[in-house]
């Protein structure tokens, strides 16, 4: 069974602080005061045997750094450090923030590490807006590309390198390393047409978020 991606976004200026959503089903979400409680609510709302969980934290206005909660945390932390160093450049921040926003709001930046499969990255794209993928080349050099639907690439100011199929990245064996070899930093890659996301039966209905009552303690990053 294919993995289902679930994202937990930390919104420091809101209460409850954590919102959980599945890319492609952003209107079907949960809200809770702690990450752990958000995970519990999401597990009940989207039952599946294989769930890939991620956190999103705001860096600058409009940009959200997305880190997978997996067994490669140290490698992803390294990429995050290089990414945040690169984002100290206001020109890069403005360039990324101007990309088409995802339905949840803002532009997610996926923290990638060598060996991540392209299919795993692409399946985090909800089909709308931009998904930026970043990887550390060295301790101070960052590679990134923006993954965009074909109809949203115009006006981004990015050079379109091609689509996933044209770059040979539409196979199960393709990795982030292959993507980096096929496209220079700062390009746009076009998303292949994706099947519609099927809404889990447990989440049908009006689609209003499930909110956890406010508590006195709050979980940070």
N, C-alpha and C. Protein backbone atom coordinates (compact mmCIF):
# COMPACT_ATOMS: atom_id res chain seq x y z
N UNK A 1 0.85 -1.19 0.00
CA UNK A 1 0.00 0.00 0.00
C UNK A 1 0.88 1.24 0.00
N UNK A 2 0.54 2.25 -0.82
CA UNK A 2 1.32 3.48 -0.90
C UNK A 2 1.24 4.25 0.42
N UNK A 3 2.34 4.93 0.72
CA UNK A 3 2.38 5.71 1.95
C UNK A 3 1.47 6.93 1.85
N UNK A 4 0.89 7.32 2.95
CA UNK A 4 0.06 8.52 3.01
C UNK A 4 0.83 9.58 3.77
N UNK A 5 1.04 10.73 3.16
CA UNK A 5 1.78 11.80 3.81
C UNK A 5 0.85 12.64 4.67
N UNK A 6 1.32 12.94 5.87
CA UNK A 6 0.59 13.78 6.81
C UNK A 6 1.55 14.85 7.31
N UNK A 7 1.10 16.09 7.30
CA UNK A 7 1.94 17.22 7.68
C UNK A 7 1.37 17.90 8.93
N UNK A 8 2.25 18.19 9.89
CA UNK A 8 1.86 18.90 11.10
C UNK A 8 2.53 20.26 11.08
N UNK A 9 1.74 21.30 10.92
CA UNK A 9 2.24 22.67 10.79
C UNK A 9 2.16 23.38 12.14
N UNK A 10 3.30 23.92 12.57
CA UNK A 10 3.36 24.65 13.83
C UNK A 10 3.13 26.13 13.56
N UNK A 11 2.02 26.66 14.07
CA UNK A 11 1.66 28.06 13.86
C UNK A 11 1.71 28.77 15.20
N UNK A 12 2.82 29.45 15.45
CA UNK A 12 3.07 30.03 16.77
C UNK A 12 2.10 31.13 17.14
N UNK A 13 1.50 31.76 16.14
CA UNK A 13 0.59 32.87 16.43
C UNK A 13 -0.86 32.44 16.52
N UNK A 14 -1.11 31.12 16.54
CA UNK A 14 -2.50 30.65 16.63
C UNK A 14 -2.64 29.68 17.80
N UNK A 15 -3.86 29.55 18.26
CA UNK A 15 -4.19 28.56 19.28
C UNK A 15 -5.43 27.81 18.83
N UNK A 16 -5.44 26.50 18.82
CA UNK A 16 -4.33 25.63 19.13
C UNK A 16 -3.16 25.80 18.14
N UNK A 17 -1.97 25.47 18.60
CA UNK A 17 -0.76 25.77 17.85
C UNK A 17 -0.54 24.87 16.65
N UNK A 18 -0.91 23.60 16.74
CA UNK A 18 -0.59 22.63 15.70
C UNK A 18 -1.80 22.34 14.81
N UNK A 19 -1.58 22.34 13.51
CA UNK A 19 -2.60 21.90 12.56
C UNK A 19 -2.04 20.74 11.76
N UNK A 20 -2.85 19.73 11.57
CA UNK A 20 -2.43 18.56 10.79
C UNK A 20 -3.26 18.44 9.54
N UNK A 21 -2.62 18.17 8.41
CA UNK A 21 -3.35 18.01 7.15
C UNK A 21 -2.61 17.03 6.25
N UNK A 22 -3.32 16.53 5.26
CA UNK A 22 -2.73 15.66 4.25
C UNK A 22 -2.67 16.43 2.94
N UNK A 23 -1.50 16.55 2.29
CA UNK A 23 -1.41 17.27 1.02
C UNK A 23 -2.46 16.75 0.03
N UNK A 24 -3.19 17.68 -0.54
CA UNK A 24 -4.29 17.32 -1.43
C UNK A 24 -5.62 17.30 -0.73
N UNK A 25 -5.59 17.28 0.62
CA UNK A 25 -6.83 17.31 1.42
C UNK A 25 -6.69 18.35 2.52
N UNK A 26 -6.17 19.52 2.17
CA UNK A 26 -5.88 20.54 3.18
C UNK A 26 -7.11 21.04 3.91
N UNK A 27 -8.29 20.92 3.29
CA UNK A 27 -9.50 21.39 3.96
C UNK A 27 -9.99 20.38 5.00
N UNK A 28 -9.38 19.22 5.03
CA UNK A 28 -9.73 18.19 6.01
C UNK A 28 -8.57 18.09 6.98
N UNK A 29 -8.67 18.78 8.09
CA UNK A 29 -7.52 18.91 8.98
C UNK A 29 -7.92 18.72 10.43
N UNK A 30 -6.91 18.67 11.28
CA UNK A 30 -7.12 18.61 12.72
C UNK A 30 -6.32 19.75 13.35
N UNK A 31 -6.73 20.17 14.52
CA UNK A 31 -5.99 21.18 15.27
C UNK A 31 -5.86 20.70 16.71
N UNK A 32 -4.68 20.93 17.27
CA UNK A 32 -4.43 20.51 18.65
C UNK A 32 -3.35 21.39 19.25
N UNK A 33 -3.26 21.38 20.56
CA UNK A 33 -2.33 22.24 21.26
C UNK A 33 -0.92 21.66 21.32
N UNK A 34 -0.78 20.36 21.10
CA UNK A 34 0.53 19.72 21.10
C UNK A 34 0.68 18.86 19.87
N UNK A 35 1.92 18.61 19.47
CA UNK A 35 2.18 17.76 18.32
C UNK A 35 1.66 16.35 18.56
N UNK A 36 1.90 15.82 19.76
CA UNK A 36 1.46 14.46 20.05
C UNK A 36 -0.05 14.30 19.92
N UNK A 37 -0.78 15.29 20.40
CA UNK A 37 -2.24 15.20 20.31
C UNK A 37 -2.70 15.33 18.87
N UNK A 38 -2.03 16.19 18.09
CA UNK A 38 -2.36 16.32 16.67
C UNK A 38 -2.14 14.99 15.94
N UNK A 39 -1.09 14.28 16.32
CA UNK A 39 -0.82 12.98 15.70
C UNK A 39 -1.92 11.98 16.05
N UNK A 40 -2.38 12.02 17.28
CA UNK A 40 -3.46 11.11 17.68
C UNK A 40 -4.74 11.41 16.91
N UNK A 41 -5.08 12.68 16.79
CA UNK A 41 -6.30 13.05 16.07
C UNK A 41 -6.21 12.69 14.60
N UNK A 42 -5.03 12.89 14.00
CA UNK A 42 -4.87 12.58 12.59
C UNK A 42 -4.92 11.08 12.35
N UNK A 43 -4.38 10.31 13.27
CA UNK A 43 -4.42 8.86 13.13
C UNK A 43 -5.86 8.36 13.14
N UNK A 44 -6.71 9.02 13.92
CA UNK A 44 -8.13 8.65 13.95
C UNK A 44 -8.86 9.14 12.71
N UNK A 45 -8.48 10.31 12.22
CA UNK A 45 -9.17 10.90 11.08
C UNK A 45 -8.77 10.25 9.76
N UNK A 46 -7.49 9.86 9.64
CA UNK A 46 -7.00 9.24 8.41
C UNK A 46 -6.37 7.91 8.77
N UNK A 47 -7.17 6.87 8.93
CA UNK A 47 -6.60 5.57 9.27
C UNK A 47 -5.90 4.96 8.06
N UNK A 48 -4.66 4.59 8.22
CA UNK A 48 -3.94 3.87 7.17
C UNK A 48 -2.77 3.16 7.82
N UNK A 49 -2.29 2.11 7.17
CA UNK A 49 -1.24 1.28 7.77
C UNK A 49 0.15 1.87 7.57
N UNK A 50 0.33 2.72 6.59
CA UNK A 50 1.65 3.29 6.30
C UNK A 50 1.53 4.80 6.17
N UNK A 51 1.93 5.50 7.20
CA UNK A 51 1.80 6.95 7.23
C UNK A 51 3.19 7.59 7.33
N UNK A 52 3.49 8.53 6.44
CA UNK A 52 4.73 9.31 6.50
C UNK A 52 4.40 10.66 7.12
N UNK A 53 4.99 10.94 8.27
CA UNK A 53 4.68 12.17 8.98
C UNK A 53 5.78 13.21 8.81
N UNK A 54 5.37 14.45 8.74
CA UNK A 54 6.29 15.58 8.56
C UNK A 54 5.85 16.72 9.47
N UNK A 55 6.80 17.57 9.84
CA UNK A 55 6.47 18.82 10.52
C UNK A 55 6.80 19.98 9.58
N UNK A 56 6.06 21.06 9.74
CA UNK A 56 6.33 22.29 8.99
C UNK A 56 6.48 23.44 9.98
N UNK A 57 7.56 24.20 9.80
CA UNK A 57 7.79 25.37 10.64
C UNK A 57 8.02 26.58 9.74
N UNK A 58 7.48 27.70 10.14
CA UNK A 58 7.64 28.93 9.38
C UNK A 58 9.06 29.46 9.54
N UNK A 59 9.64 29.90 8.43
CA UNK A 59 10.96 30.55 8.49
C UNK A 59 10.76 32.05 8.36
N UNK A 60 10.49 32.49 7.15
CA UNK A 60 10.10 33.87 6.90
C UNK A 60 8.70 33.84 6.32
N UNK A 61 8.08 34.97 6.23
CA UNK A 61 6.70 35.06 5.77
C UNK A 61 6.49 34.32 4.46
N UNK A 62 5.58 33.34 4.48
CA UNK A 62 5.22 32.64 3.26
C UNK A 62 6.00 31.38 2.97
N UNK A 63 7.04 31.07 3.75
CA UNK A 63 7.86 29.88 3.52
C UNK A 63 7.77 28.94 4.71
N UNK A 64 7.54 27.65 4.41
CA UNK A 64 7.41 26.64 5.45
C UNK A 64 8.41 25.52 5.19
N UNK A 65 9.28 25.28 6.16
CA UNK A 65 10.27 24.21 6.05
C UNK A 65 9.64 22.91 6.51
N UNK A 66 9.63 21.91 5.62
CA UNK A 66 8.99 20.63 5.91
C UNK A 66 10.05 19.55 6.12
N UNK A 67 10.06 18.96 7.31
CA UNK A 67 11.01 17.91 7.67
C UNK A 67 10.28 16.61 7.96
N UNK A 68 10.73 15.53 7.38
CA UNK A 68 10.13 14.23 7.64
C UNK A 68 10.53 13.73 9.02
N UNK A 69 9.59 13.12 9.71
CA UNK A 69 9.86 12.50 11.00
C UNK A 69 10.25 11.05 10.74
N UNK A 70 11.50 10.85 10.33
CA UNK A 70 11.94 9.51 9.99
C UNK A 70 13.28 9.23 10.66
N UNK A 71 13.94 8.15 10.23
CA UNK A 71 15.19 7.74 10.88
C UNK A 71 16.42 8.44 10.32
N UNK A 72 16.22 9.49 9.54
CA UNK A 72 17.35 10.24 8.97
C UNK A 72 17.34 11.68 9.49
N UNK A 73 16.96 11.81 10.74
CA UNK A 73 16.78 13.13 11.33
C UNK A 73 18.07 13.95 11.31
N UNK A 74 19.22 13.34 11.62
CA UNK A 74 20.47 14.10 11.66
C UNK A 74 20.84 14.63 10.29
N UNK A 75 20.65 13.82 9.26
CA UNK A 75 20.94 14.28 7.90
C UNK A 75 20.00 15.42 7.50
N UNK A 76 18.74 15.29 7.87
CA UNK A 76 17.78 16.35 7.53
C UNK A 76 18.07 17.63 8.31
N UNK A 77 18.54 17.49 9.53
CA UNK A 77 18.90 18.68 10.31
C UNK A 77 20.05 19.43 9.63
N UNK A 78 20.98 18.67 9.05
CA UNK A 78 22.09 19.31 8.33
C UNK A 78 21.57 20.10 7.14
N UNK A 79 20.68 19.49 6.35
CA UNK A 79 20.10 20.20 5.22
C UNK A 79 19.34 21.43 5.68
N UNK A 80 18.62 21.32 6.78
CA UNK A 80 17.88 22.46 7.30
C UNK A 80 18.81 23.60 7.68
N UNK A 81 19.95 23.28 8.29
CA UNK A 81 20.91 24.34 8.66
C UNK A 81 21.42 25.06 7.42
N UNK A 82 21.75 24.30 6.37
CA UNK A 82 22.24 24.91 5.13
C UNK A 82 21.12 25.73 4.48
N UNK A 83 19.90 25.22 4.52
CA UNK A 83 18.76 25.93 3.95
C UNK A 83 18.53 27.26 4.66
N UNK A 84 18.53 27.25 5.99
CA UNK A 84 18.28 28.48 6.74
C UNK A 84 19.40 29.49 6.50
N UNK A 85 20.61 29.00 6.36
CA UNK A 85 21.72 29.91 6.04
C UNK A 85 21.49 30.56 4.68
N UNK A 86 21.05 29.77 3.69
CA UNK A 86 20.79 30.31 2.36
C UNK A 86 19.63 31.31 2.39
N UNK A 87 18.62 31.03 3.23
CA UNK A 87 17.45 31.90 3.29
C UNK A 87 17.72 33.21 4.02
N UNK A 88 18.93 33.36 4.55
CA UNK A 88 19.30 34.66 5.11
C UNK A 88 19.39 35.70 4.00
N UNK A 89 19.51 35.24 2.76
CA UNK A 89 19.53 36.13 1.60
C UNK A 89 18.09 36.52 1.26
N UNK A 90 17.77 37.79 1.43
CA UNK A 90 16.41 38.26 1.20
C UNK A 90 15.97 38.05 -0.24
N UNK A 91 16.92 38.06 -1.18
CA UNK A 91 16.56 37.86 -2.58
C UNK A 91 16.04 36.45 -2.81
N UNK A 92 16.67 35.45 -2.18
CA UNK A 92 16.19 34.08 -2.33
C UNK A 92 14.84 33.92 -1.65
N UNK A 93 14.67 34.50 -0.48
CA UNK A 93 13.39 34.40 0.21
C UNK A 93 12.27 34.97 -0.66
N UNK A 94 12.52 36.12 -1.24
CA UNK A 94 11.49 36.75 -2.07
C UNK A 94 11.19 35.90 -3.30
N UNK A 95 12.22 35.29 -3.85
CA UNK A 95 12.04 34.46 -5.05
C UNK A 95 11.17 33.25 -4.75
N UNK A 96 11.41 32.62 -3.60
CA UNK A 96 10.64 31.43 -3.26
C UNK A 96 9.24 31.79 -2.79
N UNK A 97 9.12 32.84 -1.99
CA UNK A 97 7.81 33.23 -1.46
C UNK A 97 6.86 33.67 -2.57
N UNK A 98 7.41 34.10 -3.72
CA UNK A 98 6.58 34.54 -4.84
C UNK A 98 6.03 33.39 -5.67
N UNK A 99 6.47 32.17 -5.39
CA UNK A 99 5.96 31.00 -6.12
C UNK A 99 4.50 30.76 -5.75
N UNK A 100 3.75 30.05 -6.59
CA UNK A 100 2.33 29.78 -6.29
C UNK A 100 2.18 29.06 -4.95
N UNK A 101 1.29 29.55 -4.12
CA UNK A 101 1.08 28.97 -2.79
C UNK A 101 0.33 27.66 -2.88
N UNK A 102 0.55 26.80 -1.89
CA UNK A 102 -0.20 25.55 -1.79
C UNK A 102 -1.53 25.84 -1.11
N UNK A 103 -2.51 24.95 -1.20
CA UNK A 103 -3.82 25.21 -0.59
C UNK A 103 -3.77 25.47 0.91
N UNK A 104 -2.79 24.90 1.61
CA UNK A 104 -2.68 25.14 3.06
C UNK A 104 -2.12 26.52 3.35
N UNK A 105 -1.61 27.20 2.32
CA UNK A 105 -1.04 28.53 2.49
C UNK A 105 0.47 28.49 2.44
N UNK A 106 1.06 29.46 1.76
CA UNK A 106 2.51 29.54 1.69
C UNK A 106 3.13 28.51 0.77
N UNK A 107 4.46 28.49 0.77
CA UNK A 107 5.22 27.58 -0.09
C UNK A 107 6.01 26.62 0.78
N UNK A 108 5.70 25.32 0.76
CA UNK A 108 6.48 24.34 1.52
C UNK A 108 7.83 24.10 0.86
N UNK A 109 8.86 23.95 1.70
CA UNK A 109 10.21 23.60 1.23
C UNK A 109 10.58 22.27 1.86
N UNK A 110 10.63 21.23 1.06
CA UNK A 110 10.92 19.89 1.56
C UNK A 110 12.41 19.74 1.82
N UNK A 111 12.77 19.31 3.00
CA UNK A 111 14.16 19.07 3.36
C UNK A 111 14.54 17.67 2.86
N UNK A 112 15.37 17.63 1.83
CA UNK A 112 15.75 16.36 1.23
C UNK A 112 17.15 15.93 1.61
N UNK A 113 17.39 14.63 1.51
CA UNK A 113 18.73 14.07 1.75
C UNK A 113 19.00 13.04 0.66
N UNK A 114 20.29 12.76 0.38
CA UNK A 114 20.62 11.79 -0.66
C UNK A 114 19.90 10.46 -0.44
N UNK A 115 19.39 9.91 -1.53
CA UNK A 115 18.69 8.64 -1.45
C UNK A 115 17.20 8.76 -1.37
N UNK A 116 16.67 9.94 -1.00
CA UNK A 116 15.22 10.12 -1.03
C UNK A 116 14.72 9.84 -2.44
N UNK A 117 13.65 9.09 -2.55
CA UNK A 117 13.13 8.79 -3.89
C UNK A 117 12.33 9.98 -4.41
N UNK A 118 12.42 10.19 -5.72
CA UNK A 118 11.63 11.26 -6.34
C UNK A 118 10.15 10.99 -6.15
N UNK A 119 9.77 9.72 -6.24
CA UNK A 119 8.36 9.37 -6.06
C UNK A 119 7.87 9.78 -4.67
N UNK A 120 8.70 9.59 -3.66
CA UNK A 120 8.34 9.96 -2.28
C UNK A 120 8.16 11.47 -2.17
N UNK A 121 9.03 12.22 -2.85
CA UNK A 121 8.92 13.68 -2.83
C UNK A 121 7.68 14.14 -3.58
N UNK A 122 7.48 13.60 -4.79
CA UNK A 122 6.36 14.02 -5.63
C UNK A 122 5.03 13.73 -4.94
N UNK A 123 4.97 12.62 -4.19
CA UNK A 123 3.71 12.26 -3.54
C UNK A 123 3.37 13.21 -2.39
N UNK A 124 4.28 14.13 -2.05
CA UNK A 124 3.99 15.16 -1.05
C UNK A 124 3.35 16.39 -1.69
N UNK A 125 3.30 16.41 -3.01
CA UNK A 125 2.70 17.54 -3.72
C UNK A 125 1.21 17.29 -3.85
N UNK A 126 0.40 18.23 -3.43
CA UNK A 126 -1.04 18.04 -3.47
C UNK A 126 -1.66 18.28 -4.83
N UNK A 127 -0.84 18.65 -5.83
CA UNK A 127 -1.36 18.88 -7.17
C UNK A 127 -1.59 20.34 -7.49
N UNK A 128 -1.48 21.22 -6.49
CA UNK A 128 -1.68 22.66 -6.70
C UNK A 128 -0.50 23.42 -6.10
N UNK A 129 -0.20 24.56 -6.67
CA UNK A 129 0.87 25.39 -6.12
C UNK A 129 2.24 24.80 -6.34
N UNK A 130 3.21 25.35 -5.60
CA UNK A 130 4.61 24.94 -5.74
C UNK A 130 5.05 24.13 -4.53
N UNK A 131 5.93 23.19 -4.78
CA UNK A 131 6.61 22.45 -3.73
C UNK A 131 8.10 22.58 -4.02
N UNK A 132 8.83 23.24 -3.14
CA UNK A 132 10.26 23.41 -3.33
C UNK A 132 10.98 22.25 -2.66
N UNK A 133 11.99 21.72 -3.33
CA UNK A 133 12.79 20.62 -2.80
C UNK A 133 14.21 21.13 -2.61
N UNK A 134 14.77 20.95 -1.42
CA UNK A 134 16.11 21.46 -1.12
C UNK A 134 17.02 20.35 -0.64
N UNK A 135 18.30 20.46 -0.98
CA UNK A 135 19.31 19.50 -0.53
C UNK A 135 20.62 20.22 -0.33
N UNK A 136 21.41 19.76 0.63
CA UNK A 136 22.71 20.37 0.91
C UNK A 136 23.77 19.75 0.01
N UNK A 137 24.48 20.60 -0.74
CA UNK A 137 25.61 20.13 -1.55
C UNK A 137 26.87 20.06 -0.71
N UNK A 138 27.07 21.04 0.13
CA UNK A 138 28.18 21.08 1.08
C UNK A 138 27.64 21.68 2.38
N UNK A 139 28.54 22.03 3.28
CA UNK A 139 28.10 22.65 4.53
C UNK A 139 27.51 24.04 4.32
N UNK A 140 27.78 24.63 3.15
CA UNK A 140 27.31 25.99 2.91
C UNK A 140 26.71 26.20 1.53
N UNK A 141 26.50 25.15 0.78
CA UNK A 141 25.93 25.28 -0.57
C UNK A 141 24.65 24.48 -0.65
N UNK A 142 23.62 25.14 -1.18
CA UNK A 142 22.28 24.55 -1.25
C UNK A 142 21.88 24.35 -2.70
N UNK A 143 21.24 23.21 -2.98
CA UNK A 143 20.56 22.96 -4.26
C UNK A 143 19.07 22.97 -4.00
N UNK A 144 18.32 23.61 -4.91
CA UNK A 144 16.87 23.56 -4.80
C UNK A 144 16.23 23.63 -6.18
N UNK A 145 15.08 23.03 -6.31
CA UNK A 145 14.25 23.13 -7.49
C UNK A 145 12.81 23.28 -7.03
N UNK A 146 12.00 23.90 -7.86
CA UNK A 146 10.57 24.05 -7.57
C UNK A 146 9.78 23.08 -8.44
N UNK A 147 8.94 22.29 -7.82
CA UNK A 147 8.08 21.34 -8.52
C UNK A 147 6.72 22.01 -8.72
N UNK A 148 6.32 22.17 -10.00
CA UNK A 148 5.13 22.96 -10.31
C UNK A 148 4.23 22.25 -11.31
N UNK A 149 2.91 22.42 -11.19
CA UNK A 149 2.02 21.99 -12.28
C UNK A 149 2.35 22.83 -13.52
N UNK A 150 2.17 22.25 -14.69
CA UNK A 150 2.55 22.94 -15.92
C UNK A 150 1.84 24.28 -16.08
N UNK A 151 0.59 24.36 -15.62
CA UNK A 151 -0.16 25.60 -15.81
C UNK A 151 0.18 26.68 -14.79
N UNK A 152 1.11 26.41 -13.87
CA UNK A 152 1.49 27.41 -12.87
C UNK A 152 2.94 27.86 -13.04
N UNK A 153 3.63 27.37 -14.06
CA UNK A 153 5.05 27.68 -14.21
C UNK A 153 5.29 29.06 -14.78
N UNK A 154 4.36 29.54 -15.61
CA UNK A 154 4.54 30.85 -16.25
C UNK A 154 4.53 31.95 -15.18
N UNK A 155 5.42 32.90 -15.35
CA UNK A 155 5.45 34.04 -14.45
C UNK A 155 6.24 33.84 -13.18
N UNK A 156 6.83 32.66 -12.99
CA UNK A 156 7.61 32.43 -11.77
C UNK A 156 9.02 33.01 -11.88
N UNK A 157 9.46 33.26 -13.10
CA UNK A 157 10.81 33.75 -13.31
C UNK A 157 11.86 32.66 -13.28
N UNK A 158 11.42 31.40 -13.14
CA UNK A 158 12.35 30.28 -13.11
C UNK A 158 12.48 29.65 -14.50
N UNK A 159 13.65 29.14 -14.79
CA UNK A 159 13.86 28.42 -16.03
C UNK A 159 13.27 27.02 -15.89
N UNK A 160 12.38 26.65 -16.79
CA UNK A 160 11.77 25.32 -16.76
C UNK A 160 12.74 24.33 -17.40
N UNK A 161 13.27 23.45 -16.59
CA UNK A 161 14.25 22.47 -17.07
C UNK A 161 13.58 21.35 -17.84
N UNK A 162 12.32 21.05 -17.51
CA UNK A 162 11.59 19.98 -18.16
C UNK A 162 10.58 19.39 -17.20
N UNK A 163 9.93 18.32 -17.63
CA UNK A 163 9.03 17.64 -16.71
C UNK A 163 9.70 16.39 -16.17
N UNK A 164 9.05 15.74 -15.23
CA UNK A 164 9.66 14.58 -14.58
C UNK A 164 9.97 13.47 -15.57
N UNK A 165 9.05 13.24 -16.51
CA UNK A 165 9.28 12.18 -17.49
C UNK A 165 10.45 12.53 -18.40
N UNK A 166 10.49 13.78 -18.87
CA UNK A 166 11.56 14.18 -19.76
C UNK A 166 12.93 14.13 -19.12
N UNK A 167 12.97 14.30 -17.81
CA UNK A 167 14.24 14.23 -17.08
C UNK A 167 14.55 12.81 -16.61
N UNK A 168 13.68 11.86 -16.93
CA UNK A 168 13.90 10.48 -16.51
C UNK A 168 13.68 10.26 -15.04
N UNK A 169 12.83 11.09 -14.43
CA UNK A 169 12.61 11.01 -12.98
C UNK A 169 11.27 10.41 -12.62
N UNK A 170 10.60 9.80 -13.59
CA UNK A 170 9.27 9.26 -13.34
C UNK A 170 9.29 7.76 -13.09
N UNK A 171 10.44 7.22 -12.69
CA UNK A 171 10.55 5.79 -12.39
C UNK A 171 10.66 5.60 -10.87
N UNK A 172 10.34 4.40 -10.44
CA UNK A 172 10.41 4.10 -9.01
C UNK A 172 11.84 4.15 -8.48
N UNK A 173 12.82 3.99 -9.38
CA UNK A 173 14.22 3.96 -8.97
C UNK A 173 14.85 5.35 -8.87
N UNK A 174 14.20 6.37 -9.43
CA UNK A 174 14.79 7.71 -9.47
C UNK A 174 14.91 8.29 -8.05
N UNK A 175 16.04 8.91 -7.78
CA UNK A 175 16.30 9.48 -6.46
C UNK A 175 16.57 10.98 -6.57
N UNK A 176 16.64 11.61 -5.42
CA UNK A 176 16.98 13.03 -5.37
C UNK A 176 18.34 13.28 -6.00
N UNK A 177 19.26 12.33 -5.85
CA UNK A 177 20.57 12.46 -6.47
C UNK A 177 20.45 12.57 -7.99
N UNK A 178 19.55 11.79 -8.58
CA UNK A 178 19.32 11.85 -10.03
C UNK A 178 18.74 13.20 -10.42
N UNK A 179 17.84 13.71 -9.60
CA UNK A 179 17.22 15.01 -9.87
C UNK A 179 18.28 16.10 -9.85
N UNK A 180 19.17 16.05 -8.86
CA UNK A 180 20.22 17.05 -8.76
C UNK A 180 21.17 16.99 -9.95
N UNK A 181 21.41 15.79 -10.45
CA UNK A 181 22.28 15.63 -11.61
C UNK A 181 21.61 16.12 -12.89
N UNK A 182 20.27 16.04 -12.93
CA UNK A 182 19.53 16.37 -14.15
C UNK A 182 19.15 17.83 -14.24
N UNK A 183 19.21 18.58 -13.13
CA UNK A 183 18.74 19.95 -13.14
C UNK A 183 19.60 20.81 -12.23
N UNK A 184 20.04 21.95 -12.76
CA UNK A 184 20.82 22.88 -11.95
C UNK A 184 19.97 23.49 -10.85
N UNK A 185 20.65 24.11 -9.90
CA UNK A 185 19.96 24.79 -8.81
C UNK A 185 19.11 25.93 -9.34
N UNK A 186 17.93 26.09 -8.75
CA UNK A 186 17.10 27.23 -9.05
C UNK A 186 16.21 27.10 -10.27
N UNK A 187 16.01 25.89 -10.74
CA UNK A 187 15.14 25.66 -11.89
C UNK A 187 13.75 25.22 -11.45
N UNK A 188 12.85 25.15 -12.42
CA UNK A 188 11.52 24.60 -12.18
C UNK A 188 11.40 23.27 -12.90
N UNK A 189 10.81 22.30 -12.23
CA UNK A 189 10.52 21.00 -12.83
C UNK A 189 9.01 20.86 -12.86
N UNK A 190 8.49 20.44 -14.01
CA UNK A 190 7.05 20.34 -14.15
C UNK A 190 6.55 19.01 -13.61
N UNK A 191 5.46 19.09 -12.89
CA UNK A 191 4.83 17.92 -12.29
C UNK A 191 4.07 17.14 -13.34
N UNK A 192 4.19 15.82 -13.30
CA UNK A 192 3.36 14.98 -14.16
C UNK A 192 1.93 15.05 -13.68
N UNK A 193 1.01 14.77 -14.56
CA UNK A 193 -0.40 14.76 -14.15
C UNK A 193 -0.60 13.70 -13.08
N UNK A 194 -1.20 14.11 -11.98
CA UNK A 194 -1.39 13.22 -10.84
C UNK A 194 -2.85 12.81 -10.72
N UNK A 195 -3.11 11.57 -10.28
CA UNK A 195 -4.50 11.16 -10.05
C UNK A 195 -5.10 11.95 -8.92
N UNK A 196 -6.41 12.10 -8.95
CA UNK A 196 -7.11 12.83 -7.90
C UNK A 196 -6.93 12.12 -6.57
N UNK A 197 -6.79 12.89 -5.50
CA UNK A 197 -6.64 12.32 -4.17
C UNK A 197 -7.99 11.83 -3.68
N UNK A 198 -8.04 10.60 -3.22
CA UNK A 198 -9.28 10.04 -2.71
C UNK A 198 -9.43 10.39 -1.24
N UNK A 199 -10.51 11.02 -0.91
CA UNK A 199 -10.75 11.40 0.48
C UNK A 199 -11.11 10.17 1.30
N UNK A 200 -10.38 9.90 2.40
CA UNK A 200 -10.69 8.75 3.24
C UNK A 200 -12.12 8.80 3.74
N UNK A 201 -12.74 7.64 3.84
CA UNK A 201 -14.13 7.57 4.26
C UNK A 201 -14.33 8.21 5.63
N UNK A 202 -13.32 8.08 6.49
CA UNK A 202 -13.45 8.61 7.85
C UNK A 202 -13.46 10.12 7.88
N UNK A 203 -13.13 10.78 6.73
CA UNK A 203 -13.05 12.23 6.75
C UNK A 203 -14.07 12.88 5.83
N UNK A 204 -15.05 12.13 5.38
CA UNK A 204 -16.09 12.73 4.57
C UNK A 204 -16.98 13.57 5.45
N UNK A 205 -17.68 14.52 4.86
CA UNK A 205 -18.53 15.39 5.66
C UNK A 205 -18.24 16.83 5.35
N UNK A 206 -18.56 17.74 6.23
CA UNK A 206 -18.41 19.16 5.95
C UNK A 206 -16.97 19.63 5.85
N UNK A 207 -16.02 18.81 6.33
CA UNK A 207 -14.62 19.17 6.18
C UNK A 207 -14.11 20.20 7.17
N UNK A 208 -14.82 20.44 8.25
CA UNK A 208 -14.34 21.39 9.23
C UNK A 208 -13.26 20.74 10.09
N UNK A 209 -12.22 21.52 10.46
CA UNK A 209 -11.15 20.95 11.26
C UNK A 209 -11.66 20.41 12.60
N UNK A 210 -11.00 19.37 13.07
CA UNK A 210 -11.26 18.85 14.40
C UNK A 210 -10.35 19.60 15.35
N UNK A 211 -10.90 20.34 16.29
CA UNK A 211 -10.09 21.20 17.16
C UNK A 211 -9.95 20.58 18.53
N UNK A 212 -8.74 20.71 19.07
CA UNK A 212 -8.47 20.28 20.43
C UNK A 212 -8.65 21.48 21.34
N UNK A 213 -9.37 21.36 22.47
CA UNK A 213 -9.54 22.50 23.37
C UNK A 213 -8.19 23.07 23.79
N UNK A 214 -8.14 24.39 23.94
CA UNK A 214 -6.89 25.05 24.33
C UNK A 214 -6.44 24.55 25.68
N UNK A 215 -5.12 24.41 25.83
CA UNK A 215 -4.54 23.98 27.09
C UNK A 215 -3.52 25.03 27.53
N UNK A 216 -3.03 24.91 28.74
CA UNK A 216 -2.10 25.90 29.25
C UNK A 216 -0.69 25.69 28.74
N UNK A 217 -0.34 24.44 28.43
CA UNK A 217 1.02 24.19 27.97
C UNK A 217 1.02 24.06 26.45
N UNK A 218 2.14 24.40 25.83
CA UNK A 218 2.25 24.39 24.39
C UNK A 218 3.55 23.70 24.00
N UNK A 219 3.48 22.96 22.89
CA UNK A 219 4.68 22.29 22.39
C UNK A 219 5.34 23.17 21.35
N UNK A 220 6.61 23.37 21.46
CA UNK A 220 7.35 24.10 20.45
C UNK A 220 8.01 23.13 19.51
N UNK A 221 9.02 23.64 18.83
CA UNK A 221 9.68 22.77 17.87
C UNK A 221 10.48 21.72 18.56
